[in-house]
Amino acid sequence: MLRTQLPRCRLLRRPCVNLPGRFSSANPPEQEENWRTIPNALTALRLCAVPGIAVAWYVPAPGVAAGLFGAAAVTDWLDGYLARRWGQQSSLGALLDPLADKMLVSTTLVLLVEHVASPAVTVPAALILARELGVSSLREWSQKYRPEAKVSVAWHGKAKAALQMIALQGLLAALALGAHPKDETEDKKSQASMLYAGSLAMLWLSAGVTVASGLTYARVLRA
């Protein structure tokens, strides 16, 4: 005669409870995030380029500094593109990517302000740096007091980053080509002078877009 084996908990008249265990299907083990990716490596290279730009600038080797900045600016676009294309987004990349951008832009602005020593460069640089510090503070505040608030990167956020990179690249290249902004006798129609003037105008435009994006960020958090 076959005997039916009942669960021990039923024999003891106790409710059966599935306790979470190492092999429980209800709680599968969390997979460790893979941070060793090409996009993260590109972001790390951008971080490493920051001190390289400063050293090259003071050697002085402005052409090398301009080249390093250009290569770093390319990685700013490339790491995000590859991360999305290959599905290699990571929390480490989300942390380091904006940090690398801010360090690259801030360091270059400080170098230019110190070298040119003109309100034409100092004012937009101050606006850009003030916005970045303000938005960083707002992000920390929102994570603590408004964690439910989600602010996505709007078009002006991407536009300000692109304008900043192009403007700073142009200014570095113009100075490397021999532009002398404070020299009144310089030929204003020379290639270096025209590149400097166009890049300076773009720096002011990027400052305006940067401030506008910061105000939009604050408005979203206030809503």
CSV table of C-alpha atoms in Angstrom, one decimal:
chain,number,residue,atom,x,y,z
A,1,MET,CA,0.0,0.0,0.0
A,2,LEU,CA,1.4,3.3,-1.1
A,3,ARG,CA,1.8,6.0,1.6
A,4,THR,CA,1.5,9.6,0.6
A,5,GLN,CA,4.2,11.8,2.0
A,6,LEU,CA,2.8,15.0,3.2
A,7,PRO,CA,4.9,18.1,3.9
A,8,ARG,CA,6.2,18.2,7.4
A,9,CYS,CA,4.6,21.5,8.0
A,10,ARG,CA,1.2,20.1,7.1
A,11,LEU,CA,1.7,17.2,9.5
A,12,LEU,CA,2.5,19.6,12.3
A,13,ARG,CA,-0.6,21.7,11.3
A,14,ARG,CA,1.6,24.7,10.5
A,15,PRO,CA,1.4,27.0,7.5
A,16,CYS,CA,4.0,26.3,4.8
A,17,VAL,CA,6.3,29.3,4.3
A,18,ASN,CA,8.9,29.6,1.6
A,19,LEU,CA,11.8,31.0,3.4
A,20,PRO,CA,14.2,33.0,1.2
A,21,GLY,CA,17.3,31.0,0.7
A,22,ARG,CA,20.4,30.9,-1.4
A,23,PHE,CA,18.6,29.0,-4.2
A,24,SER,CA,15.2,30.5,-3.8
A,25,SER,CA,13.6,31.3,-7.2
A,26,ALA,CA,11.7,34.1,-5.6
A,27,ASN,CA,14.9,35.9,-4.7
A,28,PRO,CA,17.5,35.2,-7.5
A,29,PRO,CA,21.0,36.3,-6.7
A,30,GLU,CA,21.8,39.8,-7.9
A,31,GLN,CA,24.3,39.9,-10.8
A,32,GLU,CA,27.4,42.1,-10.3
A,33,GLU,CA,27.4,45.1,-12.6
A,34,ASN,CA,30.1,44.9,-15.2
A,35,TRP,CA,32.0,48.3,-15.1
A,36,ARG,CA,34.9,47.1,-17.2
A,37,THR,CA,33.5,48.4,-20.5
A,38,ILE,CA,34.9,50.4,-23.4
A,39,PRO,CA,32.6,53.4,-22.7
A,40,ASN,CA,33.8,53.6,-19.1
A,41,ALA,CA,37.4,53.3,-20.4
A,42,LEU,CA,36.8,56.2,-22.7
A,43,THR,CA,35.4,58.3,-19.8
A,44,ALA,CA,38.5,57.4,-17.8
A,45,LEU,CA,40.7,58.6,-20.6
A,46,ARG,CA,38.8,61.9,-20.6
A,47,LEU,CA,39.5,62.3,-16.9
A,48,CYS,CA,43.2,61.6,-17.5
A,49,ALA,CA,43.3,64.1,-20.3
A,50,VAL,CA,42.4,67.0,-17.9
A,51,PRO,CA,45.8,67.2,-16.1
A,52,GLY,CA,47.5,66.5,-19.4
A,53,ILE,CA,45.9,69.6,-20.9
A,54,ALA,CA,47.0,71.8,-18.0
A,55,VAL,CA,50.6,70.5,-18.2
A,56,ALA,CA,50.8,70.9,-21.9
A,57,TRP,CA,49.4,74.5,-21.6
A,58,TYR,CA,52.1,75.6,-19.2
A,59,VAL,CA,55.1,73.8,-20.8
A,60,PRO,CA,54.1,75.7,-23.0
A,61,ALA,CA,52.7,73.5,-25.8
A,62,PRO,CA,49.3,75.0,-26.7
A,63,GLY,CA,49.0,72.9,-29.8
A,64,VAL,CA,49.3,69.7,-27.7
A,65,ALA,CA,46.8,71.1,-25.2
A,66,ALA,CA,44.3,71.9,-28.0
A,67,GLY,CA,44.8,68.4,-29.5
A,68,LEU,CA,44.3,66.7,-26.1
A,69,PHE,CA,41.1,68.7,-25.6
A,70,GLY,CA,39.8,67.8,-29.0
A,71,ALA,CA,40.4,64.1,-28.4
A,72,ALA,CA,38.7,64.3,-25.0
A,73,ALA,CA,35.7,66.1,-26.5
A,74,VAL,CA,35.3,63.3,-29.0
A,75,THR,CA,35.2,60.7,-26.2
A,76,ASP,CA,32.4,62.7,-24.6
A,77,TRP,CA,30.2,61.8,-27.5
A,78,LEU,CA,31.7,58.4,-28.3
A,79,ASP,CA,31.3,56.9,-24.8
A,80,GLY,CA,27.6,57.6,-24.6
A,81,TYR,CA,27.0,56.4,-28.2
A,82,LEU,CA,28.8,53.1,-27.6
A,83,ALA,CA,27.1,52.6,-24.2
A,84,ARG,CA,23.7,52.9,-25.8
A,85,ARG,CA,24.6,50.9,-28.9
A,86,TRP,CA,26.1,48.0,-27.0
A,87,GLY,CA,23.8,48.1,-24.0
A,88,GLN,CA,26.7,48.9,-21.7
A,89,GLN,CA,25.2,51.6,-19.5
A,90,SER,CA,26.3,51.4,-15.9
A,91,SER,CA,25.9,53.3,-12.7
A,92,LEU,CA,29.7,54.0,-12.7
A,93,GLY,CA,29.4,55.5,-16.2
A,94,ALA,CA,26.4,57.6,-15.2
A,95,LEU,CA,28.5,59.0,-12.3
A,96,LEU,CA,31.8,59.5,-14.1
A,97,ASP,CA,30.6,60.9,-17.4
A,98,PRO,CA,29.2,64.2,-16.2
A,99,LEU,CA,32.1,64.5,-13.7
A,100,ALA,CA,34.6,64.1,-16.5
A,101,ASP,CA,32.7,66.7,-18.6
A,102,LYS,CA,32.7,69.3,-15.8
A,103,MET,CA,36.4,68.7,-15.0
A,104,LEU,CA,37.3,69.1,-18.6
A,105,VAL,CA,35.3,72.3,-19.2
A,106,SER,CA,36.1,73.9,-15.8
A,107,THR,CA,39.9,73.3,-16.1
A,108,THR,CA,40.0,74.7,-19.7
A,109,LEU,CA,37.9,77.8,-18.7
A,110,VAL,CA,40.3,78.5,-15.8
A,111,LEU,CA,43.3,78.2,-18.2
A,112,LEU,CA,41.7,80.6,-20.7
A,113,VAL,CA,40.6,83.1,-18.0
A,114,GLU,CA,44.2,83.2,-16.6
A,115,HIS,CA,45.8,83.5,-20.0
A,116,VAL,CA,43.5,86.0,-21.7
A,117,ALA,CA,42.7,88.1,-18.6
A,118,SER,CA,39.8,89.8,-20.3
A,119,PRO,CA,36.1,90.3,-19.2
A,120,ALA,CA,35.2,89.0,-22.7
A,121,VAL,CA,36.3,85.5,-21.5
A,122,THR,CA,35.9,85.9,-17.7
A,123,VAL,CA,32.2,86.8,-17.7
A,124,PRO,CA,30.9,83.8,-19.8
A,125,ALA,CA,33.3,81.5,-17.9
A,126,ALA,CA,31.9,82.7,-14.6
A,127,LEU,CA,28.3,82.2,-15.8
A,128,ILE,CA,29.1,78.6,-16.9
A,129,LEU,CA,31.0,77.7,-13.7
A,130,ALA,CA,28.3,79.2,-11.5
A,131,ARG,CA,25.6,77.3,-13.3
A,132,GLU,CA,27.5,74.0,-13.0
A,133,LEU,CA,28.0,74.5,-9.2
A,134,GLY,CA,24.4,75.5,-8.8
A,135,VAL,CA,22.9,72.5,-10.6
A,136,SER,CA,25.3,70.2,-8.7
A,137,SER,CA,23.9,71.6,-5.5
A,138,LEU,CA,20.4,71.3,-6.7
A,139,ARG,CA,20.9,67.6,-7.6
A,140,GLU,CA,22.2,66.8,-4.1
A,141,TRP,CA,19.3,68.7,-2.6
A,142,SER,CA,16.7,66.9,-4.8
A,143,GLN,CA,18.2,63.5,-4.0
A,144,LYS,CA,17.7,64.2,-0.3
A,145,TYR,CA,14.4,66.1,-0.2
A,146,ARG,CA,12.8,65.4,-3.6
A,147,PRO,CA,13.9,61.9,-4.6
A,148,GLU,CA,10.7,61.4,-6.6
A,149,ALA,CA,11.6,64.3,-8.9
A,150,LYS,CA,13.1,63.0,-12.2
A,151,VAL,CA,14.8,65.5,-14.4
A,152,SER,CA,15.8,64.2,-17.9
A,153,VAL,CA,18.5,65.7,-20.0
A,154,ALA,CA,16.6,68.1,-22.3
A,155,TRP,CA,17.8,69.4,-25.7
A,156,HIS,CA,19.3,72.5,-24.2
A,157,GLY,CA,21.4,70.4,-21.8
A,158,LYS,CA,22.9,68.5,-24.8
A,159,ALA,CA,23.2,71.8,-26.8
A,160,LYS,CA,25.1,73.6,-24.1
A,161,ALA,CA,27.6,70.7,-23.8
A,162,ALA,CA,28.2,70.7,-27.5
A,163,LEU,CA,28.5,74.5,-27.7
A,164,GLN,CA,31.0,74.6,-24.8
A,165,MET,CA,33.2,71.9,-26.4
A,166,ILE,CA,33.2,73.6,-29.8
A,167,ALA,CA,33.9,77.1,-28.3
A,168,LEU,CA,36.7,75.9,-26.1
A,169,GLN,CA,38.3,73.9,-28.8
A,170,GLY,CA,38.2,76.9,-31.1
A,171,LEU,CA,39.7,79.2,-28.5
A,172,LEU,CA,42.5,76.8,-27.7
A,173,ALA,CA,43.2,76.3,-31.4
A,174,ALA,CA,43.2,80.0,-32.1
A,175,LEU,CA,45.7,80.7,-29.3
A,176,ALA,CA,47.9,77.8,-30.5
A,177,LEU,CA,47.9,79.4,-34.0
A,178,GLY,CA,49.2,82.6,-32.6
A,179,ALA,CA,46.1,84.7,-31.8
A,180,HIS,CA,46.8,87.6,-29.4
A,181,PRO,CA,43.5,89.0,-28.2
A,182,LYS,CA,45.0,92.0,-26.3
A,183,ASP,CA,47.3,93.0,-29.1
A,184,GLU,CA,45.7,96.1,-30.8
A,185,THR,CA,48.2,95.9,-33.7
A,186,GLU,CA,47.3,92.3,-34.6
A,187,ASP,CA,45.7,91.7,-38.0
A,188,LYS,CA,42.0,91.0,-37.2
A,189,LYS,CA,41.6,89.3,-40.5
A,190,SER,CA,44.2,86.7,-39.9
A,191,GLN,CA,43.1,83.1,-39.6
A,192,ALA,CA,43.9,82.9,-35.9
A,193,SER,CA,42.1,86.2,-35.1
A,194,MET,CA,39.0,85.2,-37.0
A,195,LEU,CA,38.9,81.8,-35.3
A,196,TYR,CA,39.3,83.4,-31.9
A,197,ALA,CA,36.5,85.9,-32.6
A,198,GLY,CA,34.1,83.2,-33.8
A,199,SER,CA,34.9,80.9,-30.9
A,200,LEU,CA,34.5,83.7,-28.4
A,201,ALA,CA,31.0,84.5,-29.8
A,202,MET,CA,30.2,80.8,-29.4
A,203,LEU,CA,31.4,80.8,-25.8
A,204,TRP,CA,28.9,83.6,-25.0
A,205,LEU,CA,26.2,81.7,-26.8
A,206,SER,CA,27.1,78.5,-24.8
A,207,ALA,CA,27.0,80.6,-21.6
A,208,GLY,CA,23.4,81.8,-22.4
A,209,VAL,CA,22.2,78.2,-23.2
A,210,THR,CA,24.0,76.9,-20.1
A,211,VAL,CA,22.2,79.4,-17.8
A,212,ALA,CA,18.9,78.7,-19.5
A,213,SER,CA,19.3,75.0,-19.0
A,214,GLY,CA,20.1,75.6,-15.3
A,215,LEU,CA,17.0,77.7,-14.8
A,216,THR,CA,14.9,75.0,-16.5
A,217,TYR,CA,16.4,72.4,-14.1
A,218,ALA,CA,15.5,74.6,-11.1
A,219,ARG,CA,11.9,75.2,-12.4
A,220,VAL,CA,11.3,71.4,-12.8
A,221,LEU,CA,12.4,70.8,-9.2
A,222,ARG,CA,10.2,73.6,-7.9
A,223,ALA,CA,7.1,72.3,-9.6
